[in-house]
CSV table of C-alpha atoms in Angstrom, one decimal:
chain,number,residue,atom,x,y,z
N,1,UNK,CA,-4.5,-14.9,-24.5
N,2,UNK,CA,-2.9,-16.5,-21.6
N,3,UNK,CA,-1.3,-14.5,-18.9
N,4,UNK,CA,1.0,-15.8,-16.1
N,5,UNK,CA,2.1,-13.2,-13.4
N,6,UNK,CA,4.8,-14.6,-11.3
N,7,UNK,CA,5.5,-12.6,-8.3
N,8,UNK,CA,7.4,-13.0,-4.8
N,9,UNK,CA,4.5,-12.7,-2.4
N,10,UNK,CA,0.7,-12.5,-1.8
N,11,UNK,CA,-0.3,-8.9,-2.7
N,12,UNK,CA,2.5,-8.3,-5.4
N,13,UNK,CA,-0.1,-9.2,-8.2
N,14,UNK,CA,-2.4,-6.1,-7.0
N,15,UNK,CA,0.2,-3.2,-6.7
N,16,UNK,CA,2.1,-4.7,-9.8
N,17,UNK,CA,-0.3,-5.6,-12.3
N,18,UNK,CA,-3.9,-5.7,-10.7
N,19,UNK,CA,-5.2,-3.4,-13.2
N,20,UNK,CA,-3.7,-5.3,-16.3
N,21,UNK,CA,-5.1,-8.5,-14.9
N,22,UNK,CA,-8.5,-7.2,-14.4
N,23,UNK,CA,-8.5,-5.5,-17.9
N,24,UNK,CA,-7.6,-8.5,-19.9
N,25,UNK,CA,-9.5,-11.2,-18.1
N,26,UNK,CA,-12.4,-8.8,-18.6
N,27,UNK,CA,-11.9,-9.5,-22.0
N,28,UNK,CA,-11.7,-12.8,-22.1
N,29,UNK,CA,-8.0,-13.7,-21.2
N,30,UNK,CA,-7.2,-16.7,-19.0
N,31,UNK,CA,-4.6,-15.7,-16.3
N,32,UNK,CA,-2.7,-17.3,-13.4
N,33,UNK,CA,-0.8,-15.7,-10.6
N,34,UNK,CA,2.1,-17.6,-9.0
N,35,UNK,CA,3.6,-16.4,-5.7
N,36,UNK,CA,6.8,-17.9,-4.8
N,37,UNK,CA,6.1,-17.6,-1.0
N,38,UNK,CA,3.2,-17.4,1.3
N,39,UNK,CA,4.3,-14.2,2.6
N,40,UNK,CA,4.3,-15.5,6.2
N,41,UNK,CA,7.0,-13.3,7.3
N,42,UNK,CA,5.0,-10.1,6.6
N,43,UNK,CA,3.5,-7.7,8.9
N,44,UNK,CA,0.3,-8.8,10.9
N,45,UNK,CA,-2.1,-6.0,10.4
N,46,UNK,CA,-5.0,-7.7,12.4
N,47,UNK,CA,-3.9,-9.8,15.0
N,48,UNK,CA,-7.5,-11.1,16.0
N,49,UNK,CA,-7.6,-12.7,12.5
N,50,UNK,CA,-4.3,-14.4,12.3
N,51,UNK,CA,-1.2,-15.4,14.3
N,52,UNK,CA,2.5,-15.8,13.1
N,53,UNK,CA,1.7,-19.5,12.7
N,54,UNK,CA,-1.2,-19.1,10.7
N,55,UNK,CA,-0.3,-15.9,8.6
N,56,UNK,CA,0.8,-18.0,5.6
N,57,UNK,CA,-2.5,-19.6,5.3
N,58,UNK,CA,-4.1,-16.3,5.9
N,59,UNK,CA,-2.2,-14.7,3.1
N,60,UNK,CA,-2.8,-17.5,0.6
N,61,UNK,CA,-6.5,-17.2,1.1
N,62,UNK,CA,-6.2,-13.4,0.6
N,63,UNK,CA,-4.3,-14.0,-2.4
N,64,UNK,CA,-7.2,-16.3,-3.8
N,65,UNK,CA,-9.8,-13.7,-2.9
N,66,UNK,CA,-7.8,-11.0,-4.5
N,67,UNK,CA,-7.5,-12.9,-7.8
N,68,UNK,CA,-10.9,-13.7,-7.7
N,69,UNK,CA,-11.9,-9.8,-7.6
N,70,UNK,CA,-9.4,-9.4,-10.5
N,71,UNK,CA,-11.0,-12.3,-12.5
N,72,UNK,CA,-8.0,-14.5,-12.3
N,73,UNK,CA,-8.8,-18.2,-12.9
N,74,UNK,CA,-5.8,-19.8,-11.5
N,75,UNK,CA,-3.8,-19.4,-8.3
N,76,UNK,CA,-0.8,-21.1,-7.0
N,77,UNK,CA,1.5,-20.7,-4.1
N,78,UNK,CA,5.0,-22.0,-3.7
N,79,UNK,CA,6.6,-22.8,-0.3
N,80,UNK,CA,9.7,-20.8,-0.5
N,81,UNK,CA,10.6,-18.7,2.5
N,82,UNK,CA,9.4,-15.3,2.7
N,83,UNK,CA,12.3,-13.0,3.1
N,84,UNK,CA,14.8,-15.4,2.0
N,85,UNK,CA,14.1,-15.9,-1.8
N,86,UNK,CA,17.4,-14.3,-2.8
N,87,UNK,CA,19.2,-17.2,-0.7
N,88,UNK,CA,17.4,-20.2,-2.1
N,89,UNK,CA,18.8,-22.6,-4.7
N,90,UNK,CA,18.1,-20.3,-7.7
N,91,UNK,CA,18.3,-23.4,-10.1
N,92,UNK,CA,15.5,-25.2,-8.2
N,93,UNK,CA,13.3,-21.9,-8.3
N,94,UNK,CA,13.9,-21.5,-12.1
N,95,UNK,CA,12.8,-25.3,-12.5
N,96,UNK,CA,9.7,-24.8,-10.5
N,97,UNK,CA,8.8,-21.8,-12.3
N,98,UNK,CA,9.5,-23.7,-15.6
N,99,UNK,CA,7.2,-26.5,-14.9
N,100,UNK,CA,4.5,-23.9,-14.3
N,101,UNK,CA,5.1,-22.3,-17.8
N,102,UNK,CA,5.0,-25.8,-19.2
N,103,UNK,CA,1.9,-26.5,-17.4
N,104,UNK,CA,0.0,-23.2,-18.2
N,105,UNK,CA,1.7,-22.6,-21.7
N,106,UNK,CA,1.2,-18.6,-21.3
N,107,UNK,CA,1.6,-16.1,-24.3
N,108,UNK,CA,2.6,-13.3,-21.8
N,109,UNK,CA,4.5,-13.5,-18.4
N,110,UNK,CA,4.5,-10.6,-16.1
N,111,UNK,CA,7.0,-9.9,-13.1
N,112,UNK,CA,9.0,-7.5,-11.2
N,113,UNK,CA,11.7,-5.5,-13.1
N,114,UNK,CA,15.3,-6.3,-12.0
N,115,UNK,CA,15.1,-3.5,-9.4
N,116,UNK,CA,12.6,-5.5,-7.6
N,117,UNK,CA,10.3,-2.4,-7.5
N,118,UNK,CA,12.0,-0.8,-4.5
N,119,UNK,CA,14.9,-2.9,-4.1
N,120,UNK,CA,13.3,-5.8,-2.2
N,121,UNK,CA,15.8,-8.9,-2.3
N,122,UNK,CA,12.6,-11.1,-2.9
N,123,UNK,CA,11.3,-9.1,-5.6
N,124,UNK,CA,14.9,-9.0,-7.3
N,125,UNK,CA,15.2,-12.9,-7.0
N,126,UNK,CA,11.8,-13.6,-8.5
N,127,UNK,CA,12.6,-11.1,-11.5
N,128,UNK,CA,15.7,-12.9,-12.4
N,129,UNK,CA,14.5,-16.5,-11.9
N,130,UNK,CA,11.2,-15.6,-14.0
N,131,UNK,CA,13.4,-14.3,-16.8
N,132,UNK,CA,15.5,-17.3,-16.8
N,133,UNK,CA,12.6,-19.6,-16.7
N,134,UNK,CA,11.0,-17.9,-19.7
N,135,UNK,CA,14.3,-17.7,-21.6
N,136,UNK,CA,14.4,-21.6,-21.4
N,137,UNK,CA,10.7,-22.0,-22.2
N,138,UNK,CA,11.1,-19.8,-25.3
N,139,UNK,CA,14.1,-21.8,-26.3
N,140,UNK,CA,12.2,-25.0,-26.6
N,141,UNK,CA,9.2,-24.0,-28.8
N,142,UNK,CA,8.6,-21.8,-31.9
N,143,UNK,CA,6.1,-19.3,-30.5
N,144,UNK,CA,7.7,-17.3,-27.7
N,145,UNK,CA,5.9,-15.9,-24.6
N,146,UNK,CA,6.5,-12.1,-24.2
N,147,UNK,CA,7.9,-11.1,-20.9
N,148,UNK,CA,7.0,-7.7,-19.3
N,149,UNK,CA,8.5,-6.1,-16.2
N,150,UNK,CA,6.5,-4.4,-13.8
N,151,UNK,CA,7.6,-0.4,-13.8
N,152,UNK,CA,7.2,2.2,-11.0
N,153,UNK,CA,7.7,5.8,-12.2
N,154,UNK,CA,8.2,8.1,-9.4
N,155,UNK,CA,5.3,10.5,-9.1
N,156,UNK,CA,5.2,14.2,-7.7
N,157,UNK,CA,1.8,13.4,-6.1
N,158,UNK,CA,1.3,14.5,-2.4
N,159,UNK,CA,-1.6,12.6,-0.5
N,160,UNK,CA,-1.4,15.5,2.0
N,161,UNK,CA,-2.5,17.8,-1.0
N,162,UNK,CA,-5.1,15.5,-2.7
N,163,UNK,CA,-6.8,14.5,0.4
N,164,UNK,CA,-7.1,17.9,1.7
N,165,UNK,CA,-8.8,19.1,-1.5
N,166,UNK,CA,-10.9,16.3,-1.3
N,167,UNK,CA,-11.8,17.0,2.3
N,168,UNK,CA,-12.7,20.7,1.4
N,169,UNK,CA,-15.8,19.3,-0.3
N,170,UNK,CA,-16.9,17.9,3.0
N,171,UNK,CA,-18.4,19.6,5.8
N,172,UNK,CA,-16.5,20.0,9.4
N,173,UNK,CA,-18.3,17.0,10.8
N,174,UNK,CA,-17.4,14.5,8.2
N,175,UNK,CA,-16.3,11.3,9.6
N,176,UNK,CA,-14.8,8.1,8.0
N,177,UNK,CA,-15.3,4.5,9.4
N,178,UNK,CA,-12.5,2.6,11.0
N,179,UNK,CA,-12.2,0.2,7.9
N,180,UNK,CA,-11.6,3.2,5.7
N,181,UNK,CA,-8.8,4.5,8.2
N,182,UNK,CA,-7.0,0.8,8.0
N,183,UNK,CA,-7.3,0.9,4.2
N,184,UNK,CA,-6.0,4.7,4.1
N,185,UNK,CA,-3.3,3.6,6.2
N,186,UNK,CA,-2.2,0.6,4.1
N,187,UNK,CA,-2.5,2.6,1.0
N,188,UNK,CA,-0.2,5.6,2.4
N,189,UNK,CA,2.3,3.1,3.5
N,190,UNK,CA,2.5,1.2,0.2
N,191,UNK,CA,2.4,4.6,-1.8
N,192,UNK,CA,5.2,6.1,-0.4
N,193,UNK,CA,7.3,3.0,-0.3
N,194,UNK,CA,6.6,2.6,-4.1
N,195,UNK,CA,7.5,6.2,-4.7
N,196,UNK,CA,4.1,6.9,-6.0
N,197,UNK,CA,3.7,9.8,-3.6
N,198,UNK,CA,6.2,11.9,-1.9
N,199,UNK,CA,4.5,12.5,1.4
N,200,UNK,CA,6.3,11.7,4.9
N,201,UNK,CA,3.6,9.4,6.6
N,202,UNK,CA,3.5,8.8,10.4
N,203,UNK,CA,1.6,8.0,13.3
N,204,UNK,CA,1.8,9.6,16.5
N,205,UNK,CA,0.4,9.8,20.1
N,206,UNK,CA,-0.7,12.8,22.1
N,207,UNK,CA,-1.3,13.1,25.9
N,208,UNK,CA,-4.4,15.1,27.1
N,209,UNK,CA,-4.0,18.7,26.8
N,210,UNK,CA,-1.4,18.8,24.4
N,211,UNK,CA,-1.3,21.2,21.7
N,212,UNK,CA,-1.1,19.4,18.4
N,213,UNK,CA,-1.9,22.5,16.3
N,214,UNK,CA,-1.1,25.9,17.1
N,215,UNK,CA,-3.0,28.7,15.5
N,216,UNK,CA,-0.8,30.9,13.4
N,217,UNK,CA,1.9,28.3,12.4
N,218,UNK,CA,2.6,27.1,9.0
N,219,UNK,CA,0.2,24.6,7.5
N,220,UNK,CA,2.4,21.5,6.6
N,221,UNK,CA,0.7,18.5,7.8
N,222,UNK,CA,-2.8,16.6,7.7
N,223,UNK,CA,-4.2,14.7,10.5
N,224,UNK,CA,-6.9,12.1,10.9
N,225,UNK,CA,-7.8,10.8,14.3
N,226,UNK,CA,-7.4,7.1,14.8
N,227,UNK,CA,-8.3,7.1,18.7
N,228,UNK,CA,-9.1,9.8,21.0
N,229,UNK,CA,-10.8,13.1,21.0
N,230,UNK,CA,-9.6,16.7,20.1
N,231,UNK,CA,-11.0,20.2,20.7
N,232,UNK,CA,-10.8,22.9,18.0
N,233,UNK,CA,-10.1,26.1,19.7
N,234,UNK,CA,-9.7,29.7,18.3
N,235,UNK,CA,-7.9,32.5,20.0
N,236,UNK,CA,-9.7,35.7,20.3
N,237,UNK,CA,-8.0,39.1,20.5
N,238,UNK,CA,-7.9,39.2,24.2
N,239,UNK,CA,-6.3,35.6,24.5
N,240,UNK,CA,-9.3,33.7,25.3
N,241,UNK,CA,-9.8,30.4,23.5
N,242,UNK,CA,-13.3,29.9,22.0
N,243,UNK,CA,-14.4,26.5,21.6
N,244,UNK,CA,-15.2,25.7,17.4
N,245,UNK,CA,-15.8,21.9,17.4
N,246,UNK,CA,-14.7,18.7,19.1
N,247,UNK,CA,-13.6,15.9,16.7
N,248,UNK,CA,-13.2,12.1,17.0
N,249,UNK,CA,-12.1,9.0,15.5
N,250,UNK,CA,-12.4,9.1,11.9
N,251,UNK,CA,-12.4,12.8,11.6
N,252,UNK,CA,-9.6,14.9,9.7
N,253,UNK,CA,-8.2,18.3,10.8
N,254,UNK,CA,-5.4,20.4,9.3
N,255,UNK,CA,-7.1,20.5,5.7
N,256,UNK,CA,-8.0,24.1,5.4
N,257,UNK,CA,-4.8,25.6,5.8
N,258,UNK,CA,-3.3,23.2,3.4
N,259,UNK,CA,-5.9,23.5,0.8
N,260,UNK,CA,-5.8,27.4,0.9
N,261,UNK,CA,-2.1,27.6,1.3
N,262,UNK,CA,-2.7,29.6,4.7
N,263,UNK,CA,-1.4,29.5,8.3
N,264,UNK,CA,-3.5,27.7,10.8
N,265,UNK,CA,-6.7,29.5,11.8
N,266,UNK,CA,-7.1,27.7,15.3
N,267,UNK,CA,-5.8,25.4,17.8
N,268,UNK,CA,-6.2,21.8,18.1
N,269,UNK,CA,-5.7,20.4,21.6
N,270,UNK,CA,-6.1,16.8,22.5
N,271,UNK,CA,-9.1,16.6,24.8
N,272,UNK,CA,-7.8,12.6,25.9
N,273,UNK,CA,-5.1,10.7,25.0
N,274,UNK,CA,-5.1,10.8,21.2
N,275,UNK,CA,-3.5,9.0,18.3
N,276,UNK,CA,-3.4,10.5,14.9
N,277,UNK,CA,-2.2,9.2,11.4
N,278,UNK,CA,-0.3,12.3,9.8
N,279,UNK,CA,0.5,13.2,6.4
N,280,UNK,CA,3.3,15.8,5.9
N,281,UNK,CA,5.3,17.4,3.0
N,282,UNK,CA,8.6,16.1,4.4
N,283,UNK,CA,10.0,14.4,7.2
N,284,UNK,CA,10.3,16.5,10.3
N,285,UNK,CA,13.7,17.6,11.3
N,286,UNK,CA,14.8,18.4,15.1
């Protein structure tokens, strides 16, 4: 079996069809991923590794590395404008895709559905262009290539609950690495964007002395510290604050109340300027 995955940007192949590609290449299929753009208009997640001028090359190399991990043998990037795929000459895009189809001769073609996953204009454009290229390709030969669209069912999953329940299996001093925090941040952003989870995810900064969590309030948010330190304090009957723990980068707080569906059992106060990645049930209202 020969599988062609046609998408708009490097990384589309992973969240749309990564599992499918890995499964079938492991079973002996030959696969190719083609990206219509190099993703050079995307967000720069690590400014020490790349700049706006070099981002296209960086993302192309990341695409090759991702495809190697998935077992995909062939990778190709076209040079259409990232963020402007819906405005290009669609006939030229279709012909470029058709040339790839002629060269690779796939049995199966994967791409976005007409909704573009979540409405991204580049995703919508590559969907329609791929569909038309496959239609022309199939009209020229007796054995047709099967076209499959990526589908993203909306889930009721909440990362705030999944993470809280997982954290309850760890001890209070459990700490994650910065690499984990970066990956979690990207995963959370993509999961909510694709409607895989229903959380509201945000990043907030707190000055020294700020009460991030108040004892006795409703538990509706999970925090992980990206920078700074916080003090966990419990208020005694007489009003004194008794120190429980000091937490730093890579440590979570707020999971106990969420996991047990109870009010907060302690204060959490910024000991110094602190930044947190936060998972909430819904977007806060003023």
